[in-house]
Structures are given as structure tokens and as C-alpha cells.
Amino acid sequence: MKFGNICFSYQPPGETHKQVMDRFIRLGVASEELGFDTYWTLEHHFTEFGLTGNLFVAAANLLGRTKTLQVGTMGVVLPTAHPVRQLEDVLLLDQMSKGRFNFGVVRGLYHKDFRVFGVNMEDSRGITQSFHTMIIDGVKTGRISSDGEHIEFPEVEVYPTAYSKELPTCMTAESASTTEWLAERGLPMVLSWIIGTNEKKAQMELYNEIAIEHGHDITKIDHCMTFICSVDNDSNKARDVCRAFLANWYDSYVNATNIFNDSNQTRGYDYHKGQWRDFVLKGHTNSNRRVDYSNEINPVGTPEECISIIQRDIDATGITNITCGFEANGSEEEIVASMGRFMTQVAPFLKDPS
Amino acid sequence: MKFGLFFLNFQLDGMTSENTLDNMVSMVSLVDADEYHFDTVLIYEHHFSKSGIIASPITAAGFLLGLTNRLHIGSLNQVITTHHPVRVAEESSLLDQMSEGRFILGFSNSENDFEMDFFKRNLASRQQQFEACYDIINEALTTGYCHPQNDFYDFPKVSINPHCFSKNGPKQYVVATSKSVVEWAAKNALSLTFKWDDSLADKESYAMLYNEIAMRYGIDISNVEHQLTVIVNLNADGDLARDEAKGYLKNYIVETYPDIDHVAKINSIIAENAIGTDAEYYDQIKLAVEKTGVKKILLSFESMKDSNDVKNIINMANDKISKNIKA
């Protein structure tokens, strides 16, 4: 069983960038002190939804501050930066941290990123798959080249050489297409916190079926399951403390991308648009109802309630790499306290899948 | 006079990438202690060969800033022409926040035609792209936003997050790579970094050009603090120091200056840096300081193979700095 802490670096109304970044650092350092295995960072640009635009640099700083903690990206928006730059960053962090860096990626959901960095958002899936293959091969061989559809450059040597024999990676998988692509290659997925147990189970069944067809040992693939978490001996207090943060946070998420607009015609994001339509039908466009739904499917409550929710998903998916986001727990001290309760009153009581 | 270190991170024959980076990390950890008077560490950007195995100096600076408490750490020559300016601005402001003002942005135009072509930049408009990138970066670091509408970048106004911790963004230096860059730097009152592999005559001509342009355009350069980079290899046996330096520099010089006499170039670098015996280096460096008007000297000890010798030389230099401070 492994436990991670994911930090969104969201800027709630009324907070300064300094306060958000101080908390970002403090939660990373506290993660090591409290015994978490991994601290995960998220990439966002130009929005209060997340203040960390370059995860390699943010992860570097946290790796420098810590000794044993793994630090990961969840994820780098792969299509919007040159693959050689990304490979060079990955190798550097793998070496400087002596194997404590986990390279997690996403294909991107936010139109401003693609506009500013000059990439066609409709090509994001193809570019992601192409760049990912290139980068992972480059880590192993120390060389990279491309004469492909999305980018062209001659073969070059890249440095430093890799430290890890097998670089830890993951990719956020929401659609069936991404799940299938990862399964064919036996690569680990990150499962989202906004889907319920049945959807997680269905996603894993799809993955496992395809991975087995392609000859992969599914018992050795380190998928990661994410949650929003608040642990308090008073269940109502845990739910209430999350409410203000999550209402603003979910609104910020919806405002940060234009793909949920009815008139949006961006191709390649049918899964997300369909998911949003389901949200609309269920009335989850109302912030309070969305938070209620979030609280129902995530470990928000007493230690016993949190154990029950996470164990249910462990049993349904077989995933034992559990990552929780705690930023909705109030002040920095309250967040660290909730992290502490998770590591002492929840984590030790979770069991391998039955 | 202020002092700091810079790291080229050449991976020499017989060394691994891990050894090379470990040497930098241990040296930086050493001089971060309060008893040392070095205040700066800058890291060299280089791509595609062992003559510099760090391609992302800002990322490396991020790690070292996390590891240290006191030193100001940054890039020596972040090549802004071949990088997206919004990325450079985001990385710089992020580290300025995370280090509470200890990050330094040293940047450079691209001197390498292969890299310009590799990253799909037009050779003919090198200087214009460099200036356009800088304008975007500087706007972002000083205001928190950028809204470029030039020949190279055109997109809506965006917030560069997190905004800087420092009032006007991190301290900036630009490498003196050409007359056009030096003229531009003078017009913008930006401090120069003089290259260790340029001849003293070139450095002097850049310094004179800078002052002439600043005067002609009425630029206030009272806050300008140029810095000089110096390769150090000192040994009681001067020939040993010179031989070690020659071996260290050879691959880099062959790669960087393919069309000149490599032996002559290396000999000139040895003569104009702090390479030889303890008695040989002082006059040359003093002359370079006088000719360039620098207020900071950055030293690289990486050509010295024996780590104990390096520590001894660092301690000797530290003692001299300490005595000067007390005097």
C-alpha cells in the first residue's frame, strides 16, 4: 500500500500568491514528515485554479527540500512543450533526486494553454501519445529524434543520463481511448476523484482486459487512485470545512476551460463534454449539489467513513496506490492536521483488495 | 567586490552524470554555510553533448534553492531565444516565490546555430527574437502579466503565475555574447556577464561599448553590477594545473570553436583565467576586473580533479574575501 498527497496549488478568493505558494511548500515538507510516499503537483497556467505552471521546477524545489519523499507531476501537460526540453528536465530530476521523481502526464484540457504555447488542442491526444513514446524511449537510450506527424527534429544525444533503471511514470486516464492506449503498453493510469466506484471498476476492467491481451502482467502495474479527503472525528465538520473551498474550486475548474460551453466545437474532448452533460442532467452544475456529490464519493468524514469509502474502491479496482488532496481542509494547520489524521487513523487500516 | 560560483557541469571521460552533478551539489551545500562569503551560484545551460550536462538550469536552480538557505542561485545563460518566453517567465517567478527572492535570472541570446535550427528559430532574426522574448519575460516578471503582439508572439493578455515575490522580479544578468547584445543591454541598463572563454581584449571592448552606449543614450547605470566568470585551477605545480585545465577544456573548445586553432584558444584561456600557481593568477584577474569594471567574480573550480584541493582553494579564497570584508 502506498499513500500520496496531491496539491492543487489553487488560489482561493482572498488569498495571495505568496500564501498559496507557502502552503504548497509546507504541505510538501509535511508530507515527508508524516510518512506519505509521494507528493504530487498539478500544472495549470494563467488561472487561479492552480498557480504552478512549471512542474519540473516546482518538483525540483521540493526534491531539494526533502530527503526521502517521492515528488511527482500529475501531470505535465505533455503536448504544449517541446519533447526534448521535457526529456532533459525528466533526466535532470531523476539524477538530482536519485530516482525520487515520478513523471506523470496529462494531455491538457485548457484552451488558453494551447493558444499561448501555439499547439492545436484538437491534436492533443495524438501529440501526447507521440511525445510520451519519444520521451520514455529517450530516457532509456539517451537519444531522441522525430520525423513524425507532429514534430520533426534530427537525432540528438540528451543529458544527463538516467539514474533510474525504470523511471516511474503515470498518465491521467479519463476516456476509454486513453485507458486503452495505456493498457496496450502496460503503463500506469491515474484514476480521477470525480467518478464513482462503478465507473472506476469499469475502467479497470477495460484496462485489464486489454493489458492482458497485450501480454502485460497486470499485478505489476502501479495505478494510482485519487481522492479529495477530509478526516475529522466529527463527520459534519469534515463535510462543512470542504464546502466553501470545493464550491469555489469546482467553479474555477469550469471557468478555466471553454470545452464545457454549449457552443464549443473543439474536437477530441467528447468524453469530457459527455461527462459535463451528465453533470447537467444530475443538477451538478449547482455548486452545492456538486460538492454534495463530491463528498459522497470521496473520503470526507470520520476515519471510519474514510476507511469505508477508500476500501470500497480498493476492493473494486485492486489499486493500492492511494493519493489524496487535502487542501479543502481549511487553514494550513487544519490541512496538516487532517493529513496527520489520515496517516494515523485511516491509512494503517486500509487492506489489500479482497 | 562580491564572489560566487558558476557550474559548467562538463561530464569528463571516466565520470558519470551522477558524479558530475554530485560534485555540484556537494560544493553548493558546502558554500551555503554561514562562514562562507560566496553569495551566488549560477548554472550553465548546454544541450546535446557532455560539454555541459544541464540543459535546464532553472530546474537545477530549483533543486539547489530547495537544498540551501542562504545562497542566491540561478541560471548563468538561460537561452531565451530558443525557449518559449512564457515558460521562462513562469519558471522564474515560481522560483522567485519559492525561494523568497533568492533566484537569479541570468540569460543569453542563442550563440548556437544548430540549436536555433533545432528549436525552429529563424537565424536571420536572431537578435529581434531575443529582444522580443526578453520584452515578454520582463513584462511578466515586473507586472505579473504579459500581452505580446509582436512578429513572433501574439496572444491575449495572461497572468503569469505565481506573480513574483520580489518587487521588480528576480535580479537579471545578460551574457555579453555579441556587440548587438551589449548595445541592447546598455540601453536597458542590464548587467553583463563576461564569458570566461572570451579574450580579455573582447571583454574590454564590450565593456567600453556598453559604457559608450549608456552615455550616448543617457542611461542611468548606477545600479549595474557586471560580473566576470573565471575558471580556477591552482596548484603548487603550475604545469599540473595547466595540464589539468587543458584536459578539462579540450572537448568543449573543439565543439564550441570548430574553426579555430584549439591549442592557441586553450592557451589563451589558461593565460587569462586563474590557472597556474597561487602566485601567477592575481595580476591577470586584477587586470580583467579593471578593464571590465565588474563588481562580482564568479569562479568555477570544476577543472580541478582532487576534491580536497578544491576545498582548500575555496577556503583560501574565502579567507581572503573575509579579510577584505573586515578591512
XYZ file of C-alpha atoms in Angstrom:
681
model
C 0.000 0.000 0.000
C 1.327 3.451 -0.948
C 0.000 6.871 0.035
C 0.343 10.155 -1.756
C -0.647 13.745 -1.173
C -1.760 15.811 -4.147
C -1.516 19.604 -4.028
C -3.598 21.627 -6.469
C -1.995 24.999 -5.608
C -5.465 26.540 -6.015
C -5.770 30.200 -5.032
C -8.996 30.620 -3.039
C -10.644 34.061 -3.083
C -8.845 36.491 -0.796
C -5.523 34.645 -0.687
C -2.287 35.964 -2.177
C 0.077 34.066 -4.436
C 2.567 34.119 -1.566
C 0.132 32.387 0.778
C -0.669 29.711 -1.799
C 2.976 29.007 -2.576
C 3.978 28.978 1.099
C 1.282 26.355 1.671
C 2.421 24.411 -1.387
C 5.907 24.148 0.115
C 4.708 23.469 3.658
C 2.432 20.627 2.552
C 5.302 19.045 0.622
C 7.647 19.143 3.589
C 4.863 17.977 5.936
C 4.146 15.061 3.588
C 7.642 13.722 4.211
C 7.377 14.340 7.966
C 4.045 12.492 8.156
C 5.214 9.489 6.157
C 3.485 9.965 2.809
C 5.294 8.198 -0.013
C 4.663 10.821 -2.704
C 3.777 14.486 -3.094
C 2.015 15.240 -6.363
C 1.876 18.572 -8.190
C -0.552 19.832 -10.861
C 0.145 22.003 -13.906
C -2.070 24.993 -14.628
C -1.444 28.244 -16.436
C -2.926 31.722 -16.266
C -5.666 30.793 -13.770
C -6.263 30.763 -10.024
C -7.332 27.118 -10.462
C -3.660 26.283 -9.959
C -0.613 28.533 -9.642
C 2.114 26.065 -10.603
C 2.822 26.382 -14.319
C 6.101 24.510 -14.493
C 6.017 21.286 -12.538
C 9.621 20.320 -13.243
C 10.788 23.472 -11.479
C 8.264 23.148 -8.653
C 9.141 19.466 -8.167
C 12.853 20.309 -8.267
C 12.479 22.716 -5.378
C 10.542 20.200 -3.283
C 13.014 17.422 -4.099
C 15.777 19.733 -2.898
C 13.929 20.377 0.353
C 13.262 16.701 1.099
C 15.339 13.539 1.524
C 13.103 10.518 1.051
C 9.823 11.801 -0.384
C 8.935 10.929 -3.969
C 7.749 14.019 -5.839
C 5.596 13.608 -8.905
C 3.786 15.559 -11.586
C 0.090 14.888 -12.108
C 0.576 15.938 -14.633
C 2.740 17.772 -17.034
C 0.622 18.951 -19.992
C 2.624 16.936 -22.471
C 1.569 18.404 -25.841
C 2.384 22.029 -25.031
C 6.175 21.829 -24.607
C 8.976 20.516 -26.812
C 9.585 16.816 -26.042
C 13.356 17.298 -25.889
C 13.007 20.011 -23.245
C 10.762 17.710 -21.249
C 13.127 14.760 -21.597
C 16.048 16.918 -20.456
C 14.052 18.008 -17.396
C 12.984 14.448 -16.586
C 16.566 13.162 -16.763
C 17.894 16.032 -14.672
C 15.334 15.486 -11.905
C 15.796 11.722 -11.971
C 19.539 12.257 -11.432
C 19.461 15.120 -8.939
C 16.837 13.392 -6.785
C 18.457 9.968 -7.200
C 15.292 8.377 -8.508
C 12.681 10.195 -6.399
C 10.945 11.884 -9.355
C 7.728 10.456 -10.859
C 6.867 11.700 -14.344
C 3.073 11.919 -14.606
C 1.417 13.498 -17.614
C -1.928 14.671 -18.988
C -2.968 15.762 -22.469
C -4.491 19.087 -21.412
C -7.977 20.457 -21.037
C -7.473 24.197 -21.010
C -7.707 26.166 -24.240
C -5.505 29.059 -23.079
C -2.532 26.714 -22.638
C -2.782 25.582 -26.235
C -3.354 29.133 -27.512
C -0.344 30.621 -25.728
C 2.032 27.741 -26.425
C 0.956 27.526 -30.048
C -0.405 23.979 -30.238
C -3.655 22.775 -31.807
C -5.804 21.488 -28.939
C -7.621 19.108 -31.277
C -4.328 17.252 -31.817
C -3.667 16.847 -28.095
C -4.289 13.101 -27.971
C -2.041 12.262 -30.914
C 0.718 14.601 -29.738
C 0.573 13.221 -26.212
C 0.947 9.659 -27.390
C 3.764 10.588 -29.757
C 5.709 12.696 -27.223
C 5.221 10.161 -24.435
C 6.655 7.350 -26.518
C 9.572 9.546 -27.570
C 10.373 10.653 -24.025
C 10.169 7.203 -22.450
C 12.381 5.774 -25.216
C 14.767 8.697 -24.756
C 15.124 8.028 -21.048
C 16.284 4.502 -21.863
C 18.530 5.232 -24.853
C 19.851 8.732 -24.139
C 18.870 9.720 -27.677
C 15.805 11.270 -29.243
C 14.636 12.156 -32.759
C 11.375 12.650 -34.601
C 10.265 12.790 -38.203
C 6.660 12.274 -37.195
C 3.378 13.969 -37.944
C 3.522 16.371 -35.017
C 7.164 17.434 -34.752
C 10.396 16.997 -36.650
C 13.969 17.230 -35.428
C 17.208 15.313 -36.026
C 18.595 12.745 -33.607
C 20.451 14.249 -30.661
C 22.079 12.932 -27.504
C 20.417 14.063 -24.292
C 21.974 14.528 -20.868
C 22.293 13.742 -18.050
C 21.927 10.002 -18.358
C 19.074 8.394 -16.432
C 19.590 7.444 -12.795
C 16.651 5.036 -12.520
C 16.611 1.706 -14.320
C 12.839 2.124 -14.701
C 11.569 5.692 -14.487
C 8.271 5.857 -12.571
C 5.519 7.320 -14.765
C 1.756 7.672 -14.855
C -0.882 9.270 -17.064
C -4.269 10.603 -16.047
C -6.852 8.464 -17.835
C -10.465 9.566 -18.061
C -11.649 8.487 -21.510
C -11.804 4.928 -22.837
C -9.327 5.911 -25.576
C -6.619 6.889 -23.112
C -7.346 3.851 -20.940
C -6.986 1.555 -23.940
C -3.792 3.230 -25.165
C -2.150 2.859 -21.752
C -3.389 -0.738 -21.383
C -1.838 -1.745 -24.689
C 1.525 -0.559 -23.349
C 1.105 -1.727 -19.770
C 1.545 1.829 -18.471
C 0.040 3.031 -15.159
C -3.112 5.145 -15.025
C -4.236 7.825 -12.620
C -7.955 7.464 -11.815
C -9.942 10.621 -11.203
C -11.683 11.611 -7.953
C -14.792 12.779 -9.786
C -16.011 9.325 -10.759
C -17.766 6.799 -8.510
C -16.871 3.246 -7.637
C -18.746 1.614 -10.516
C -17.037 3.789 -13.119
C -13.622 3.119 -11.589
C -14.364 -0.597 -11.621
C -15.471 -0.477 -15.271
C -12.349 1.486 -16.213
C -10.101 -1.089 -14.547
C -11.934 -3.969 -16.199
C -11.416 -2.370 -19.605
C -7.750 -1.730 -18.840
C -7.084 -5.211 -17.511
C -8.763 -6.954 -20.407
C -6.653 -5.076 -22.967
C -3.429 -5.211 -20.938
C -3.727 -8.993 -20.602
C -4.425 -9.297 -24.342
C -1.147 -7.457 -24.911
C 0.786 -9.753 -22.601
C 1.250 -7.466 -19.603
C 1.321 -8.701 -16.006
C -1.454 -6.561 -14.543
C -0.378 -7.316 -10.970
C 2.783 -5.289 -11.514
C 1.247 -2.089 -12.878
C 1.261 0.711 -10.301
C -2.006 2.563 -10.972
C -2.873 5.471 -8.737
C -6.338 6.289 -7.398
C -7.032 9.883 -6.369
C -9.481 11.307 -3.838
C -10.457 14.565 -2.194
C -10.038 13.905 1.517
C -11.011 15.411 4.833
C -10.673 13.396 8.021
C -12.284 14.598 11.238
C -13.831 12.818 14.196
C -16.906 14.959 13.550
C -18.315 13.892 10.178
C -20.339 17.069 9.639
C -17.318 19.209 10.405
C -15.302 17.361 7.755
C -18.050 17.947 5.186
C -18.600 21.587 6.098
C -14.941 22.546 6.047
C -14.682 21.297 2.467
C -17.765 23.062 1.212
C -16.548 26.632 0.710
C -13.238 25.591 -0.790
C -14.710 22.992 -3.121
C -17.555 25.201 -4.351
C -15.083 27.874 -5.434
C -12.628 25.302 -6.699
C -15.107 23.466 -8.904
C -16.386 26.792 -10.284
C -12.807 27.780 -11.041
C -12.319 24.468 -12.880
C -15.371 25.015 -15.066
C -14.325 28.588 -15.840
C -10.739 27.640 -16.710
C -11.706 25.737 -19.848
C -14.140 26.549 -22.638
C -14.923 22.966 -23.602
C -17.977 22.886 -21.330
C -19.585 25.778 -23.219
C -22.593 24.642 -25.245
C -21.235 26.329 -28.354
C -17.754 24.846 -28.070
C -16.757 22.823 -31.133
C -13.302 21.570 -30.053
C -12.903 18.018 -31.320
C -11.263 15.263 -29.301
C -12.924 16.052 -25.964
C -16.179 14.126 -26.364
C -15.659 12.226 -23.110
C -15.349 15.437 -21.077
C -18.282 17.066 -22.822
C -20.406 13.958 -22.195
C -19.353 13.912 -18.561
C -20.400 17.557 -18.258
C -23.788 16.822 -19.871
C -24.313 14.085 -17.256
C -23.441 16.615 -14.576
C -26.034 18.995 -16.032
C -28.707 16.287 -16.088
C -27.978 15.394 -12.454
C -28.149 19.044 -11.447
C -24.452 19.111 -10.515
C -23.890 22.422 -12.239
C -25.218 23.823 -8.997
C -22.111 24.243 -6.835
C -23.707 22.943 -3.643
C -25.047 19.822 -5.309
C -21.683 19.222 -6.983
C -19.957 19.412 -3.603
C -22.556 17.051 -2.088
C -21.814 14.564 -4.854
C -18.052 15.017 -4.353
C -18.422 14.408 -0.612
C -20.445 11.237 -1.250
C -17.836 9.515 -3.418
C -14.690 10.782 -1.657
C -13.303 10.087 1.823
C -14.780 13.079 3.642
C -15.882 12.292 7.190
C -14.785 10.319 10.232
C -11.808 7.975 9.993
C -14.203 5.030 9.817
C -16.191 6.626 6.985
C -12.993 7.431 5.077
C -11.716 3.868 5.506
C -15.012 2.507 4.235
C -15.070 4.674 1.089
C -11.433 4.091 0.141
C -11.571 0.358 0.936
C -14.651 0.015 -1.277
C -12.687 1.469 -4.210
C -9.572 -0.570 -3.415
C -11.673 -3.739 -3.492
C -13.423 -2.665 -6.704
C -10.262 -1.730 -8.599
C -7.392 -3.602 -6.993
C -5.439 -0.334 -6.767
C -3.303 0.084 -3.645
C -1.575 3.363 -4.521
C -3.863 5.916 -2.851
C -3.425 9.654 -3.322
C -5.499 12.261 -1.511
C -5.874 16.020 -1.845
C -6.295 17.810 1.485
C -6.371 21.498 0.546
C -10.117 21.782 1.223
C -9.493 21.304 4.973
C -9.248 24.971 5.929
C -6.157 26.729 7.243
C -2.659 25.383 6.682
C -2.620 23.997 10.238
C -6.011 22.328 9.719
C -4.845 20.818 6.433
C -1.714 19.363 8.031
C -3.819 18.078 10.938
C -6.176 16.304 8.523
C -3.169 14.825 6.695
C -1.905 13.583 10.054
C -5.246 12.006 10.936
C -5.280 10.313 7.542
C -1.829 8.783 8.074
C -2.565 7.625 11.625
C -6.289 6.822 11.677
C -7.065 5.848 8.066
C -4.016 4.645 6.139
C -2.897 1.928 8.594
C -6.353 0.330 8.491
C -6.674 0.012 4.725
C -6.156 -3.502 3.445
C -5.051 -5.051 0.207
C -8.011 -5.794 -2.082
C -10.213 -8.639 -1.016
C 33.774 43.027 -4.755
C 31.335 40.131 -4.429
C 32.095 36.489 -5.171
C 30.159 33.477 -6.298
C 30.484 30.172 -8.106
C 29.365 29.002 -11.501
C 28.996 25.441 -12.745
C 29.563 24.240 -16.305
C 28.921 20.573 -15.444
C 31.145 19.050 -18.125
C 30.913 15.265 -17.844
C 34.550 14.287 -18.336
C 35.813 10.929 -19.581
C 35.618 8.390 -16.779
C 32.914 10.310 -14.946
C 29.211 9.548 -14.783
C 26.382 12.044 -14.900
C 25.778 11.228 -11.254
C 29.398 12.075 -10.284
C 29.223 15.331 -12.192
C 26.002 16.509 -10.563
C 27.039 15.229 -7.124
C 30.141 17.420 -7.321
C 27.983 20.476 -7.946
C 25.502 19.616 -5.182
C 28.216 18.979 -2.590
C 30.077 22.182 -3.489
C 26.916 24.271 -3.275
C 25.978 22.662 0.058
C 29.458 23.478 1.376
C 29.458 27.169 0.482
C 25.869 27.718 1.641
C 27.161 27.576 5.236
C 27.243 30.913 7.040
C 31.027 31.007 7.324
C 31.430 31.238 3.557
C 31.272 34.588 1.814
C 30.221 33.449 -1.638
C 26.740 34.783 -2.261
C 25.852 33.465 -5.717
C 25.709 30.209 -7.682
C 24.867 30.210 -11.386
C 24.384 27.195 -13.649
C 25.286 26.855 -17.310
C 22.739 25.750 -19.949
C 24.022 23.385 -22.601
C 22.390 20.808 -24.891
C 23.204 17.571 -26.679
C 26.744 16.765 -25.514
C 28.791 16.071 -22.396
C 30.251 19.589 -22.532
C 27.574 20.665 -20.059
C 25.003 18.101 -18.972
C 22.417 20.540 -17.615
C 20.009 21.725 -20.268
C 17.537 23.213 -17.775
C 19.485 25.499 -15.449
C 16.324 26.924 -13.885
C 15.169 23.432 -12.915
C 18.594 22.698 -11.442
C 18.469 26.020 -9.595
C 15.071 24.989 -8.218
C 16.613 21.901 -6.636
C 19.590 23.802 -5.227
C 17.396 26.593 -3.848
C 15.346 23.941 -2.079
C 18.509 22.427 -0.649
C 20.060 25.681 0.584
C 19.153 28.541 2.897
C 21.367 31.465 2.064
C 22.808 31.457 -1.461
C 21.287 33.284 -4.408
C 21.081 30.687 -7.163
C 20.041 30.802 -10.785
C 20.846 30.342 -14.426
C 24.104 31.617 -15.926
C 22.810 31.734 -19.504
C 19.184 30.637 -19.864
C 18.941 30.777 -23.663
C 15.745 32.764 -24.028
C 15.726 32.942 -27.825
C 15.058 29.217 -28.239
C 12.661 28.912 -25.304
C 9.024 29.990 -25.031
C 9.177 33.280 -23.099
C 6.078 32.463 -21.051
C 7.775 29.292 -19.787
C 10.893 31.246 -18.779
C 8.740 33.836 -17.019
C 6.641 31.210 -15.204
C 9.720 29.300 -14.080
C 11.456 32.460 -12.883
C 8.500 33.866 -10.977
C 7.810 30.451 -9.433
C 11.348 30.224 -8.071
C 11.376 33.863 -7.023
C 8.312 32.980 -4.884
C 9.516 29.600 -3.634
C 12.932 30.989 -2.632
C 11.604 34.332 -1.403
C 13.821 36.319 -3.735
C 16.942 34.141 -3.903
C 16.565 33.246 -7.604
C 18.718 34.971 -10.250
C 17.787 35.023 -13.936
C 20.964 35.021 -15.990
C 20.070 34.776 -19.654
C 21.592 34.766 -23.085
C 20.881 35.082 -26.764
C 21.465 31.832 -28.643
C 25.033 31.551 -29.928
C 24.471 28.129 -31.428
C 23.131 27.863 -34.990
C 22.320 24.173 -34.611
C 20.110 24.868 -31.584
C 18.419 27.757 -33.383
C 17.567 25.418 -36.235
C 16.678 22.539 -33.892
C 14.146 24.629 -31.981
C 12.844 26.142 -35.243
C 14.064 29.684 -34.766
C 14.945 31.891 -37.727
C 18.683 32.617 -37.850
C 18.255 35.880 -39.716
C 16.134 37.450 -36.967
C 18.126 36.133 -34.001
C 18.556 39.493 -32.293
C 14.942 40.546 -32.909
C 13.620 37.275 -31.447
C 15.917 37.646 -28.462
C 14.660 41.148 -27.769
C 11.006 40.142 -28.288
C 11.391 37.225 -25.858
C 13.042 39.452 -23.281
C 10.289 42.058 -23.507
C 7.660 39.386 -22.777
C 9.661 37.904 -19.897
C 10.424 41.267 -18.359
C 6.830 42.474 -18.648
C 5.679 39.279 -16.920
C 8.263 39.495 -14.132
C 7.683 43.168 -13.393
C 3.881 43.343 -13.771
C 2.663 39.742 -13.323
C 1.084 39.756 -16.784
C 2.089 39.728 -20.426
C 0.293 40.581 -23.628
C 2.659 40.253 -26.577
C 1.669 41.425 -30.017
C 4.893 41.233 -32.000
C 6.189 39.391 -35.055
C 6.975 36.271 -33.046
C 4.313 36.014 -30.326
C 0.737 37.178 -30.368
C -1.776 36.028 -27.771
C -4.284 37.562 -25.336
C -3.187 39.059 -22.039
C -2.441 36.333 -19.487
C -1.462 36.271 -15.830
C 1.947 34.705 -15.230
C 1.534 32.732 -12.027
C 2.603 32.881 -9.350
C 3.500 36.541 -9.510
C 7.000 37.377 -8.323
C 7.903 37.676 -4.662
C 10.476 40.404 -5.401
C 9.084 43.824 -6.197
C 10.551 44.059 -9.709
C 11.213 40.378 -10.236
C 14.484 38.486 -9.830
C 17.897 40.058 -10.403
C 18.851 39.781 -14.076
C 22.136 39.409 -15.961
C 22.697 39.000 -19.675
C 25.726 37.262 -21.158
C 27.879 39.514 -23.354
C 27.743 37.375 -26.492
C 27.937 39.997 -29.235
C 28.131 43.730 -29.844
C 24.421 43.856 -30.631
C 23.544 42.190 -27.313
C 25.893 44.504 -25.398
C 24.419 47.601 -27.066
C 20.911 46.394 -26.267
C 21.923 45.615 -22.658
C 23.354 49.110 -22.227
C 20.147 50.704 -23.487
C 18.218 48.630 -20.937
C 20.708 49.186 -18.068
C 21.115 45.418 -17.706
C 24.184 43.979 -16.000
C 26.528 41.903 -18.161
C 28.116 38.525 -17.547
C 31.538 38.340 -19.200
C 32.428 34.911 -20.561
C 35.472 33.047 -19.278
C 36.276 31.874 -22.809
C 36.285 35.342 -24.382
C 39.667 37.044 -24.617
C 40.381 39.939 -22.309
C 40.506 42.199 -25.383
C 36.942 41.173 -26.302
C 35.697 41.691 -22.762
C 37.322 45.104 -22.626
C 35.784 46.117 -25.954
C 32.337 45.017 -24.728
C 32.747 46.997 -21.504
C 33.799 50.094 -23.432
C 30.917 49.696 -25.887
C 28.458 49.305 -23.010
C 29.634 52.476 -21.308
C 29.692 54.421 -24.564
C 26.127 53.424 -25.469
C 24.835 54.104 -21.965
C 26.390 57.549 -22.020
C 25.106 58.310 -25.533
C 21.544 57.401 -24.583
C 21.671 58.950 -21.116
C 21.084 55.651 -19.360
C 21.496 55.570 -15.583
C 23.834 52.635 -14.936
C 24.500 53.359 -11.275
C 22.787 50.097 -10.286
C 24.544 47.996 -12.919
C 26.813 45.279 -11.496
C 28.651 43.403 -14.233
C 30.109 40.020 -13.347
C 33.159 38.142 -14.575
C 33.356 34.354 -14.902
C 36.742 32.809 -14.157
C 37.988 29.216 -14.434
C 40.173 28.379 -11.431
C 42.791 25.650 -11.257
C 45.542 26.412 -8.786
C 48.357 24.096 -7.794
C 51.825 24.452 -6.312
C 52.922 22.808 -9.539
C 51.696 25.283 -12.167
C 52.242 22.841 -15.045
C 49.982 20.323 -13.345
C 47.244 22.941 -13.062
C 47.622 23.931 -16.708
C 47.631 20.301 -17.910
C 44.535 19.531 -15.885
C 42.795 22.602 -17.293
C 43.790 21.670 -20.854
C 42.286 18.214 -20.456
C 39.157 19.705 -18.962
C 38.646 22.318 -21.670
C 39.590 20.334 -24.761
C 36.255 18.801 -25.775
C 34.326 21.979 -25.067
C 36.688 24.130 -27.110
C 36.720 21.704 -30.053
C 32.910 21.615 -30.018
C 32.350 25.345 -29.480
C 35.066 26.737 -31.730
C 35.373 24.191 -34.567
C 37.062 26.571 -36.989
C 39.945 27.989 -34.958
C 43.280 26.776 -33.598
C 42.192 24.874 -30.496
C 45.591 24.786 -28.847
C 46.001 28.538 -29.195
C 42.482 29.130 -27.840
C 43.067 26.894 -24.819
C 46.422 28.527 -24.110
C 44.831 31.954 -24.225
C 42.088 30.856 -21.813
C 44.697 29.441 -19.463
C 46.690 32.678 -19.592
C 43.641 34.854 -18.889
C 41.909 32.786 -16.184
C 43.155 31.783 -12.718
C 45.114 28.741 -13.840
C 48.623 28.000 -12.562
C 50.292 28.605 -9.223
C 48.991 30.720 -6.389
C 51.480 33.399 -7.388
C 50.514 33.523 -11.054
C 46.831 34.338 -11.244
C 46.374 37.560 -9.272
C 47.677 40.197 -11.716
C 45.696 38.752 -14.624
C 42.398 38.711 -12.760
C 43.028 42.174 -11.319
C 43.617 43.459 -14.844
C 40.374 41.847 -16.063
C 38.473 43.475 -13.212
C 39.933 46.873 -14.078
C 39.220 46.523 -17.804
C 35.623 45.344 -17.391
C 34.554 47.261 -14.287
C 32.902 44.169 -12.818
C 31.591 44.177 -9.262
C 31.282 40.427 -8.926
C 33.549 37.480 -9.781
C 32.117 34.014 -10.341
C 34.552 31.129 -10.012
C 34.451 27.586 -11.385
C 36.665 25.012 -9.698
C 35.370 22.121 -11.780
C 38.589 21.549 -13.726
C 40.363 20.513 -10.500
C 40.091 16.761 -10.101
C 41.002 16.442 -6.416
C 38.023 17.474 -4.281
C 40.263 18.118 -1.256
C 42.354 20.532 -3.311
C 39.147 22.282 -4.367
C 38.023 22.666 -0.753
C 41.435 24.018 0.205
C 41.353 26.598 -2.590
C 37.769 27.573 -1.733
C 38.778 28.012 1.899
C 41.805 30.059 0.879
C 39.641 32.278 -1.326
C 37.080 32.542 1.443
C 39.745 33.662 3.912
C 40.893 36.377 1.514
C 37.321 37.569 0.958
C 36.759 37.535 4.708
C 39.866 39.650 5.348
C 38.798 42.125 2.651
C 35.339 42.409 4.222
C 36.876 43.079 7.653
C 39.341 45.580 6.158
